[in-house]
Amino acid sequence: MESNAVLATLQPNYNILSPSRFYSSSSSAATTFLSVFYPQRTRFSPPQYLKLDKQVLAFASCRYAHEVKSPFKNAAVLSDSYSSEASELADIEWDNLGFGLLPTDYMYMMKCSQGGNFSKGELQRFGNIELNPSAGVLNYGQGLFEGLKAYRKEDGNILLFRPEENALRMRQGAERMCMPAPTVDQFVEAVKETVLANKRWVPPPGKGSLYIRPLLMGSGAVLGLAPAPEYTFLIYVSPVGNYFKEGVAPINLIVEHELHRATPGGTGGVKTIGNYAAVLKAQSAAKAKGYSDVLYLDCVHKKYLEEVSSCNIFVVKGDVISTPAIKGTILPGITRKSIIDVARSQGFQVEERFVPVDELLDADEVFCTGTAVVVSPVGSITYKGKRVSYGVDGFGAVAQQLYSVLTRLQMGLIDDKMDWTVELRIL
């Protein structure tokens, strides 16, 4: 086919740009298996264009898959309304975003059997899913999740932050939970496709971010205690604002010294779903007393800091920043890892070690890190009835400096010298 004829079948939509790397791709209720209802579909090949170099792969979306072969391993499925739907921002109040679910247009799904490999992923209309009541994830908690964000730049393009790190962490967690996992390329490509399919839900610059939630779960039916026979990898997204109701104002924590989040040899070091259900009792009690969240101690000595319910913790004294070492009971946060690198690049000494709770009494600053919160200053910590405050004017100087560098990098406002961002270019 002549090139002009090929171009005539294409509808230019977007291309994908990674300034530092490009990832090639990739009937009773008791017996109802995982399924999703979505409207009549047209097979959609992720966009393809004519030029490839080391750093840029430009594409234009095609209307029919039989006309141009997809460059990705996994074909996607989109509705006929995709192009017009994605052409403008969603009509919501961007200035009033909280951290809650707003249903978007599409989700991504991919399956495999136990001992097999993931393949044939597809985009589907966002909606409810159905699981066999005997699914492994429902009966035995065989599930993992990840969290990452996409930001819209001033030029309209979209930035992902270190998605390959989430892919690697999911693979590590899957090994602990006896689950197959997507490859890093499959994971990153699925994230890209999902974000681009929902690009109208990425908030305008400075208004928030698109939260991306990948799930890996044992969806196959299993009655006896054993790994599930089938697994589902799913990604959905939602535009979000600040995680804590205080926004970027200081949060107030209470130290929990009786209930514990994780134990040595357990699953505290992986992002399994059960880790989060275990903190709800202490967290609910803390919030009922007016605290923002709970800071947990180790379960052996009951005196060393571990983490907040869904965040890592940092303690500042002078030019030294201390954070609990990763020893199997603490989640290796990607924001944590990034803040450590940023802090060291800014001349701070960072120590990863056992941090006694008593050091909170003499700290200059305390802050939390996580995908949802990014960096959150701690205004006070209460331990055994004693409250220690760290100022009332928002960020401490150190937390403010690190927050500014990291968020400006995530939003594309400064050069990415760390080689952490992946850019999705919107035409």
CSV table of C-alpha atoms in Angstrom, one decimal:
chain,number,residue,atom,x,y,z
A,1,MET,CA,0.0,0.0,0.0
A,2,GLU,CA,1.3,3.4,-0.9
A,3,SER,CA,2.2,5.7,2.1
A,4,ASN,CA,-0.5,8.2,1.2
A,5,ALA,CA,-3.1,5.4,1.2
A,6,VAL,CA,-1.9,4.3,4.6
A,7,LEU,CA,-2.1,7.9,6.0
A,8,ALA,CA,-5.6,8.2,4.7
A,9,THR,CA,-6.7,5.4,7.0
A,10,LEU,CA,-5.1,7.0,10.1
A,11,GLN,CA,-6.5,9.5,12.5
A,12,PRO,CA,-3.6,11.2,14.2
A,13,ASN,CA,-4.2,11.4,18.0
A,14,TYR,CA,-1.1,11.2,20.1
A,15,ASN,CA,2.4,9.9,20.4
A,16,ILE,CA,4.4,8.6,23.2
A,17,LEU,CA,7.7,10.2,24.2
A,18,SER,CA,10.1,9.0,26.9
A,19,PRO,CA,13.0,11.4,27.1
A,20,SER,CA,15.2,8.8,28.6
A,21,ARG,CA,13.8,5.4,27.7
A,22,PHE,CA,11.1,3.8,25.6
A,23,TYR,CA,9.5,0.5,26.7
A,24,SER,CA,8.5,-1.7,23.8
A,25,SER,CA,5.4,-3.8,24.5
A,26,SER,CA,4.1,-4.7,24.9
A,27,SER,CA,-25.3,-19.7,35.4
A,28,SER,CA,-25.6,-19.3,38.9
A,29,ALA,CA,-24.0,-16.6,41.0
A,30,ALA,CA,-21.8,-19.3,42.5
A,31,THR,CA,-20.2,-20.0,39.1
A,32,THR,CA,-20.1,-16.6,37.5
A,33,PHE,CA,-16.5,-15.9,36.4
A,34,LEU,CA,-14.7,-12.6,36.1
A,35,SER,CA,-16.4,-10.6,33.3
A,36,VAL,CA,-17.0,-7.0,32.5
A,37,PHE,CA,-19.9,-5.5,30.5
A,38,TYR,CA,-19.1,-2.9,28.0
A,39,PRO,CA,-20.8,-1.5,24.9
A,40,GLN,CA,-20.3,-2.7,21.3
A,41,ARG,CA,-16.6,-2.4,20.6
A,42,THR,CA,-14.3,-1.7,17.8
A,43,ARG,CA,-10.9,-3.3,17.8
A,44,PHE,CA,-8.4,-0.5,18.5
A,45,SER,CA,-4.7,-0.8,17.6
A,46,PRO,CA,-2.5,1.5,19.8
A,47,PRO,CA,-1.4,4.2,17.4
A,48,GLN,CA,1.2,3.6,14.8
A,49,TYR,CA,3.1,6.1,12.7
A,50,LEU,CA,6.1,6.1,10.4
A,51,LYS,CA,9.2,7.1,12.3
A,52,LEU,CA,11.3,5.5,15.0
A,53,ASP,CA,14.5,6.6,16.7
A,54,LYS,CA,16.3,5.9,20.0
A,55,GLN,CA,14.2,8.1,22.1
A,56,VAL,CA,11.0,8.9,20.3
A,57,LEU,CA,8.4,6.7,18.8
A,58,ALA,CA,5.6,8.7,17.2
A,59,PHE,CA,2.3,7.3,16.4
A,60,ALA,CA,-1.1,8.1,14.9
A,61,SER,CA,-4.1,6.1,16.0
A,62,CYS,CA,-5.8,3.9,13.4
A,63,ARG,CA,-9.5,3.3,13.0
A,64,TYR,CA,-9.4,-0.4,12.2
A,65,ALA,CA,-6.9,-3.0,13.4
A,66,HIS,CA,-6.8,-4.9,10.2
A,67,GLU,CA,-5.4,-1.9,8.3
A,68,VAL,CA,-2.3,-1.3,10.5
A,69,LYS,CA,-0.7,-3.9,12.7
A,70,SER,CA,-0.3,-2.9,16.4
A,71,PRO,CA,3.3,-2.2,17.5
A,72,PHE,CA,2.3,-3.5,21.0
A,73,LYS,CA,2.2,-7.0,22.2
A,74,ASN,CA,-1.3,-6.6,23.6
A,75,ALA,CA,-4.1,-5.3,21.4
A,76,ALA,CA,-6.5,-2.8,23.0
A,77,VAL,CA,-10.3,-2.6,22.8
A,78,LEU,CA,-11.9,0.9,22.7
A,79,SER,CA,-15.3,2.1,21.8
A,80,ASP,CA,-16.1,4.1,18.7
A,81,SER,CA,-16.4,7.2,20.8
A,82,TYR,CA,-12.8,7.1,22.0
A,83,SER,CA,-11.4,9.8,19.7
A,84,SER,CA,-14.1,12.4,20.4
A,85,GLU,CA,-14.3,11.5,24.1
A,86,ALA,CA,-10.6,12.0,24.7
A,87,SER,CA,-10.3,15.2,22.8
A,88,GLU,CA,-11.2,17.6,25.7
A,89,LEU,CA,-11.1,17.7,29.5
A,90,ALA,CA,-13.8,16.1,31.5
A,91,ASP,CA,-16.5,18.5,32.8
A,92,ILE,CA,-15.8,18.3,36.5
A,93,GLU,CA,-14.9,20.9,39.2
A,94,TRP,CA,-11.1,20.6,39.0
A,95,ASP,CA,-10.6,23.1,41.9
A,96,ASN,CA,-12.5,20.8,44.3
A,97,LEU,CA,-10.8,17.4,43.8
A,98,GLY,CA,-10.4,15.3,46.9
A,99,PHE,CA,-8.9,11.8,47.1
A,100,GLY,CA,-11.9,9.7,46.1
A,101,LEU,CA,-13.0,7.7,43.2
A,102,LEU,CA,-14.4,9.4,40.1
A,103,PRO,CA,-15.3,6.8,37.5
A,104,THR,CA,-13.5,7.4,34.3
A,105,ASP,CA,-13.8,6.0,30.8
A,106,TYR,CA,-11.6,2.9,30.5
A,107,MET,CA,-9.8,0.2,32.4
A,108,TYR,CA,-7.2,-2.3,31.3
A,109,MET,CA,-7.5,-6.0,31.9
A,110,MET,CA,-5.2,-9.0,31.2
A,111,LYS,CA,-5.3,-12.6,32.4
A,112,CYS,CA,-3.2,-15.7,32.8
A,113,SER,CA,-3.3,-19.1,34.3
A,114,GLN,CA,-1.2,-20.3,37.2
A,115,GLY,CA,2.2,-21.1,35.8
A,116,GLY,CA,1.5,-19.2,32.6
A,117,ASN,CA,2.4,-15.8,31.2
A,118,PHE,CA,0.2,-12.7,30.8
A,119,SER,CA,-0.8,-11.8,27.3
A,120,LYS,CA,-3.7,-10.4,25.2
A,121,GLY,CA,-4.5,-7.5,27.5
A,122,GLU,CA,-7.2,-5.1,26.4
A,123,LEU,CA,-8.8,-1.8,27.3
A,124,GLN,CA,-12.5,-2.0,28.3
A,125,ARG,CA,-15.1,0.4,29.5
A,126,PHE,CA,-14.8,1.1,33.2
A,127,GLY,CA,-17.4,-0.8,35.1
A,128,ASN,CA,-18.1,-3.4,37.7
A,129,ILE,CA,-16.5,-6.8,37.6
A,130,GLU,CA,-17.9,-10.2,38.7
A,131,LEU,CA,-15.9,-12.8,40.5
A,132,ASN,CA,-16.6,-16.4,41.4
A,133,PRO,CA,-17.4,-16.5,45.2
A,134,SER,CA,-14.5,-18.9,45.5
A,135,ALA,CA,-12.0,-16.6,43.9
A,136,GLY,CA,-8.6,-16.8,45.6
A,137,VAL,CA,-8.5,-13.0,46.2
A,138,LEU,CA,-11.9,-13.2,48.0
A,139,ASN,CA,-11.2,-16.2,50.1
A,140,TYR,CA,-7.5,-16.1,50.8
A,141,GLY,CA,-6.5,-12.5,50.1
A,142,GLN,CA,-4.2,-13.4,47.2
A,143,GLY,CA,-3.9,-9.9,45.8
A,144,LEU,CA,-1.5,-7.0,45.3
A,145,PHE,CA,-2.0,-3.5,44.2
A,146,GLU,CA,0.2,-0.5,43.1
A,147,GLY,CA,-0.3,3.2,43.0
A,148,LEU,CA,1.3,5.8,40.8
A,149,LYS,CA,0.4,9.1,39.2
A,150,ALA,CA,0.2,11.0,35.9
A,151,TYR,CA,0.6,14.8,35.7
A,152,ARG,CA,-0.4,17.1,32.9
A,153,LYS,CA,2.3,19.6,31.8
A,154,GLU,CA,1.7,23.2,30.7
A,155,ASP,CA,2.1,22.1,27.1
A,156,GLY,CA,-0.6,19.5,27.5
A,157,ASN,CA,1.6,16.4,27.5
A,158,ILE,CA,1.4,13.9,30.3
A,159,LEU,CA,4.2,12.7,32.6
A,160,LEU,CA,4.4,9.4,34.4
A,161,PHE,CA,6.7,9.1,37.4
A,162,ARG,CA,8.9,6.0,37.6
A,163,PRO,CA,6.4,3.4,36.4
A,164,GLU,CA,9.0,0.8,36.0
A,165,GLU,CA,9.6,0.9,39.8
A,166,ASN,CA,6.0,0.0,40.4
A,167,ALA,CA,6.3,-2.9,37.9
A,168,LEU,CA,9.4,-4.2,39.7
A,169,ARG,CA,7.7,-3.9,43.1
A,170,MET,CA,4.6,-5.8,41.9
A,171,ARG,CA,6.8,-8.6,40.6
A,172,GLN,CA,8.6,-8.8,43.9
A,173,GLY,CA,5.3,-8.9,45.7
A,174,ALA,CA,3.9,-11.5,43.3
A,175,GLU,CA,6.8,-13.8,44.1
A,176,ARG,CA,6.0,-13.6,47.8
A,177,MET,CA,2.3,-14.2,47.2
A,178,CYS,CA,2.8,-17.2,44.8
A,179,MET,CA,1.4,-15.2,41.8
A,180,PRO,CA,2.5,-14.7,38.2
A,181,ALA,CA,3.0,-11.1,37.3
A,182,PRO,CA,3.2,-9.0,34.1
A,183,THR,CA,6.7,-8.2,32.8
A,184,VAL,CA,8.0,-4.7,33.4
A,185,ASP,CA,7.4,-3.9,29.8
A,186,GLN,CA,3.8,-5.2,29.9
A,187,PHE,CA,3.1,-3.3,33.1
A,188,VAL,CA,4.5,0.0,31.8
A,189,GLU,CA,2.8,-0.3,28.4
A,190,ALA,CA,-0.5,-1.1,30.1
A,191,VAL,CA,-0.2,2.0,32.2
A,192,LYS,CA,0.5,4.1,29.2
A,193,GLU,CA,-2.4,2.8,27.3
A,194,THR,CA,-4.8,3.3,30.2
A,195,VAL,CA,-3.6,6.8,30.8
A,196,LEU,CA,-3.9,7.8,27.2
A,197,ALA,CA,-7.4,6.2,26.9
A,198,ASN,CA,-8.4,8.4,29.9
A,199,LYS,CA,-6.4,11.5,29.1
A,200,ARG,CA,-9.4,13.8,29.4
A,201,TRP,CA,-9.4,12.9,33.1
A,202,VAL,CA,-5.8,14.0,33.7
A,203,PRO,CA,-6.3,17.3,35.7
A,204,PRO,CA,-5.0,20.6,34.3
A,205,PRO,CA,-1.6,21.7,35.5
A,206,GLY,CA,-1.6,22.5,39.2
A,207,LYS,CA,-5.1,21.1,39.8
A,208,GLY,CA,-4.2,17.5,40.9
A,209,SER,CA,-3.1,14.3,39.2
A,210,LEU,CA,-4.5,11.1,37.7
A,211,TYR,CA,-4.1,8.4,40.2
A,212,ILE,CA,-3.3,5.0,38.6
A,213,ARG,CA,-4.3,1.8,40.5
A,214,PRO,CA,-2.9,-1.5,39.0
A,215,LEU,CA,-4.3,-4.6,40.7
A,216,LEU,CA,-3.1,-8.2,40.5
A,217,MET,CA,-5.4,-10.8,42.0
A,218,GLY,CA,-6.2,-14.5,42.1
A,219,SER,CA,-9.4,-14.4,40.2
A,220,GLY,CA,-9.7,-18.2,39.7
A,221,ALA,CA,-12.0,-20.3,41.9
A,222,VAL,CA,-10.2,-22.3,44.6
A,223,LEU,CA,-11.8,-23.9,47.7
A,224,GLY,CA,-8.9,-25.5,49.5
A,225,LEU,CA,-6.0,-23.3,50.6
A,226,ALA,CA,-3.8,-23.1,47.5
A,227,PRO,CA,-2.7,-20.6,44.8
A,228,ALA,CA,-5.6,-19.6,42.5
A,229,PRO,CA,-5.7,-21.3,39.0
A,230,GLU,CA,-6.2,-18.0,37.2
A,231,TYR,CA,-5.0,-14.4,37.7
A,232,THR,CA,-6.2,-11.0,36.5
A,233,PHE,CA,-4.1,-7.9,36.1
A,234,LEU,CA,-6.3,-4.8,36.0
A,235,ILE,CA,-5.7,-1.0,35.9
A,236,TYR,CA,-8.2,1.7,36.6
A,237,VAL,CA,-7.6,5.4,37.1
A,238,SER,CA,-9.2,8.4,38.9
A,239,PRO,CA,-8.4,12.1,39.0
A,240,VAL,CA,-7.4,13.1,42.6
A,241,GLY,CA,-6.4,16.0,44.7
A,242,ASN,CA,-4.8,15.9,48.2
A,243,TYR,CA,-4.9,12.7,50.2
A,244,PHE,CA,-5.3,14.2,53.6
A,245,LYS,CA,-8.2,16.6,54.2
A,246,GLU,CA,-5.6,19.0,55.6
A,247,GLY,CA,-4.1,19.3,52.1
A,248,VAL,CA,-0.5,20.3,52.5
A,249,ALA,CA,-1.1,21.6,56.0
A,250,PRO,CA,0.6,19.6,58.8
A,251,ILE,CA,-1.1,16.4,59.9
A,252,ASN,CA,-1.4,15.1,63.4
A,253,LEU,CA,-0.3,11.5,64.2
A,254,ILE,CA,-0.8,9.2,67.1
A,255,VAL,CA,1.7,6.4,67.9
A,256,GLU,CA,0.1,3.0,68.2
A,257,HIS,CA,2.0,0.8,70.6
A,258,GLU,CA,-0.4,-2.2,71.0
A,259,LEU,CA,-1.7,-3.0,67.5
A,260,HIS,CA,0.9,-3.6,64.8
A,261,ARG,CA,1.0,-3.4,61.1
A,262,ALA,CA,3.4,-6.1,60.2
A,263,THR,CA,5.6,-8.9,61.7
A,264,PRO,CA,9.1,-10.2,60.8
A,265,GLY,CA,8.7,-12.9,58.2
A,266,GLY,CA,5.3,-11.7,57.2
A,267,THR,CA,4.1,-9.6,54.2
A,268,GLY,CA,4.7,-6.1,55.5
A,269,GLY,CA,7.4,-5.5,52.9
A,270,VAL,CA,5.1,-6.1,49.9
A,271,LYS,CA,2.0,-4.3,48.8
A,272,THR,CA,-0.5,-7.0,49.4
A,273,ILE,CA,-4.1,-6.0,50.0
A,274,GLY,CA,-4.3,-7.6,53.5
A,275,ASN,CA,-1.7,-5.2,54.9
A,276,TYR,CA,-4.1,-2.3,54.6
A,277,ALA,CA,-7.2,-4.0,56.1
A,278,ALA,CA,-5.0,-4.7,59.2
A,279,VAL,CA,-4.6,-1.0,59.9
A,280,LEU,CA,-8.2,0.0,59.7
A,281,LYS,CA,-9.1,-0.6,63.3
A,282,ALA,CA,-6.3,1.6,64.7
A,283,GLN,CA,-6.8,4.2,62.0
A,284,SER,CA,-10.5,4.5,62.6
A,285,ALA,CA,-10.0,4.9,66.3
A,286,ALA,CA,-7.4,7.6,65.7
A,287,LYS,CA,-9.6,9.5,63.3
A,288,ALA,CA,-12.5,9.4,65.8
A,289,LYS,CA,-10.2,11.2,68.3
A,290,GLY,CA,-9.3,13.9,65.7
A,291,TYR,CA,-5.9,12.5,64.5
A,292,SER,CA,-5.1,12.3,60.9
A,293,ASP,CA,-3.5,8.9,61.0
A,294,VAL,CA,-1.5,6.3,63.0
A,295,LEU,CA,2.3,5.8,63.3
A,296,TYR,CA,3.2,2.2,64.0
A,297,LEU,CA,6.1,0.7,66.0
A,298,ASP,CA,7.9,-2.6,65.5
A,299,CYS,CA,6.1,-5.6,67.0
A,300,VAL,CA,9.2,-7.1,68.7
A,301,HIS,CA,10.8,-4.2,70.8
A,302,LYS,CA,7.8,-1.9,70.5
A,303,LYS,CA,10.1,1.1,70.4
A,304,TYR,CA,11.3,1.5,66.8
A,305,LEU,CA,9.4,3.5,64.2
A,306,GLU,CA,8.0,1.6,61.2
A,307,GLU,CA,5.6,3.5,59.1
A,308,VAL,CA,2.2,5.3,59.0
A,309,SER,CA,-0.8,3.4,57.7
A,310,SER,CA,0.0,4.1,54.1
A,311,CYS,CA,3.2,6.3,54.2
A,312,ASN,CA,6.8,6.1,55.1
A,313,ILE,CA,8.1,8.3,57.9
A,314,PHE,CA,11.2,10.6,58.0
A,315,VAL,CA,12.7,12.4,61.0
A,316,VAL,CA,14.9,15.5,60.6
A,317,LYS,CA,17.6,16.7,63.1
A,318,GLY,CA,19.9,19.4,61.7
A,319,ASP,CA,21.2,18.3,58.4
A,320,VAL,CA,20.6,14.6,59.1
A,321,ILE,CA,17.4,12.9,57.8
A,322,SER,CA,16.6,9.5,59.3
A,323,THR,CA,14.1,7.0,58.1
A,324,PRO,CA,13.4,3.4,59.2
A,325,ALA,CA,15.5,0.8,57.3
A,326,ILE,CA,13.8,-1.6,55.0
A,327,LYS,CA,14.0,-4.9,56.9
A,328,GLY,CA,11.0,-6.8,55.6
A,329,THR,CA,8.2,-5.2,57.7
A,330,ILE,CA,8.2,-1.8,55.9
A,331,LEU,CA,7.0,-1.2,52.4
A,332,PRO,CA,9.9,0.0,50.1
A,333,GLY,CA,8.1,3.1,49.0
A,334,ILE,CA,8.9,4.6,45.6
A,335,THR,CA,8.4,8.1,46.9
A,336,ARG,CA,10.6,7.2,49.9
A,337,LYS,CA,13.3,6.0,47.6
A,338,SER,CA,13.0,9.2,45.4
A,339,ILE,CA,13.1,11.5,48.4
A,340,ILE,CA,16.2,9.8,49.7
A,341,ASP,CA,18.0,10.4,46.4
A,342,VAL,CA,16.7,14.0,46.2
A,343,ALA,CA,17.8,14.7,49.7
A,344,ARG,CA,21.3,13.4,49.1
A,345,SER,CA,21.5,15.4,45.9
A,346,GLN,CA,20.7,18.5,48.0
A,347,GLY,CA,23.5,17.9,50.4
A,348,PHE,CA,21.6,16.2,53.2
A,349,GLN,CA,22.9,13.2,55.1
A,350,VAL,CA,20.3,10.4,55.0
A,351,GLU,CA,20.4,7.5,57.4
A,352,GLU,CA,18.4,4.3,56.9
A,353,ARG,CA,18.4,2.7,60.3
A,354,PHE,CA,16.4,1.7,63.4
A,355,VAL,CA,14.8,4.9,64.6
A,356,PRO,CA,13.7,4.9,68.3
A,357,VAL,CA,10.4,6.5,69.0
A,358,ASP,CA,12.2,8.7,71.6
A,359,GLU,CA,13.9,10.6,68.7
A,360,LEU,CA,10.6,12.1,67.9
A,361,LEU,CA,10.8,14.1,71.1
A,362,ASP,CA,13.9,16.0,70.0
A,363,ALA,CA,13.3,16.2,66.2
A,364,ASP,CA,13.3,19.4,64.2
A,365,GLU,CA,10.9,18.2,61.7
A,366,VAL,CA,8.9,15.0,60.8
A,367,PHE,CA,7.3,14.3,57.5
A,368,CYS,CA,5.7,11.4,55.6
A,369,THR,CA,6.1,10.3,52.0
A,370,GLY,CA,4.0,8.2,49.7
A,371,THR,CA,2.5,8.2,46.2
A,372,ALA,CA,-0.9,9.5,47.4
A,373,VAL,CA,0.5,12.2,49.8
A,374,VAL,CA,3.9,12.8,48.0
A,375,VAL,CA,5.4,14.7,51.0
A,376,SER,CA,3.2,15.5,54.0
A,377,PRO,CA,4.5,17.6,56.9
A,378,VAL,CA,3.7,16.3,60.4
A,379,GLY,CA,2.5,19.0,62.8
A,380,SER,CA,2.3,16.9,65.9
A,381,ILE,CA,2.8,13.3,67.2
A,382,THR,CA,1.1,12.0,70.3
A,383,TYR,CA,2.8,9.1,72.1
A,384,LYS,CA,1.4,7.7,75.3
A,385,GLY,CA,-0.6,10.8,76.0
A,386,LYS,CA,2.3,13.2,75.4
A,387,ARG,CA,2.0,15.5,72.4
A,388,VAL,CA,5.0,16.9,70.6
A,389,SER,CA,4.5,19.7,68.0
A,390,TYR,CA,6.8,20.6,65.1
A,391,GLY,CA,5.5,24.1,64.2
A,392,VAL,CA,2.2,25.4,62.9
A,393,ASP,CA,3.1,27.1,59.7
A,394,GLY,CA,3.0,24.2,57.3
A,395,PHE,CA,6.1,22.6,55.9
A,396,GLY,CA,9.3,22.7,57.8
A,397,ALA,CA,12.3,24.0,55.8
A,398,VAL,CA,13.7,20.6,54.9
A,399,ALA,CA,10.4,19.0,53.9
A,400,GLN,CA,9.5,22.1,51.9
A,401,GLN,CA,12.7,21.9,50.0
A,402,LEU,CA,12.4,18.3,49.2
A,403,TYR,CA,8.7,18.6,48.3
A,404,SER,CA,9.4,21.5,45.9
A,405,VAL,CA,12.2,19.6,44.1
A,406,LEU,CA,10.2,16.4,43.8
A,407,THR,CA,6.9,17.8,42.7
A,408,ARG,CA,8.5,20.2,40.2
A,409,LEU,CA,10.3,17.2,38.7
A,410,GLN,CA,7.0,15.1,38.6
A,411,MET,CA,5.2,18.0,36.9
A,412,GLY,CA,7.9,18.7,34.3
A,413,LEU,CA,8.7,22.1,35.7
A,414,ILE,CA,12.4,21.4,36.0
A,415,ASP,CA,14.8,19.2,34.0
A,416,ASP,CA,14.6,15.5,34.9
A,417,LYS,CA,18.3,15.0,35.7
A,418,MET,CA,17.3,11.8,37.6
A,419,ASP,CA,15.9,10.2,34.5
A,420,TRP,CA,12.7,9.3,36.3
A,421,THR,CA,9.8,10.5,34.1
A,422,VAL,CA,8.2,9.1,31.1
A,423,GLU,CA,6.4,11.6,28.9
A,424,LEU,CA,3.2,10.8,26.8
A,425,ARG,CA,3.0,13.4,24.1
A,426,ILE,CA,-0.5,14.6,23.1
A,427,LEU,CA,-0.8,15.9,19.5
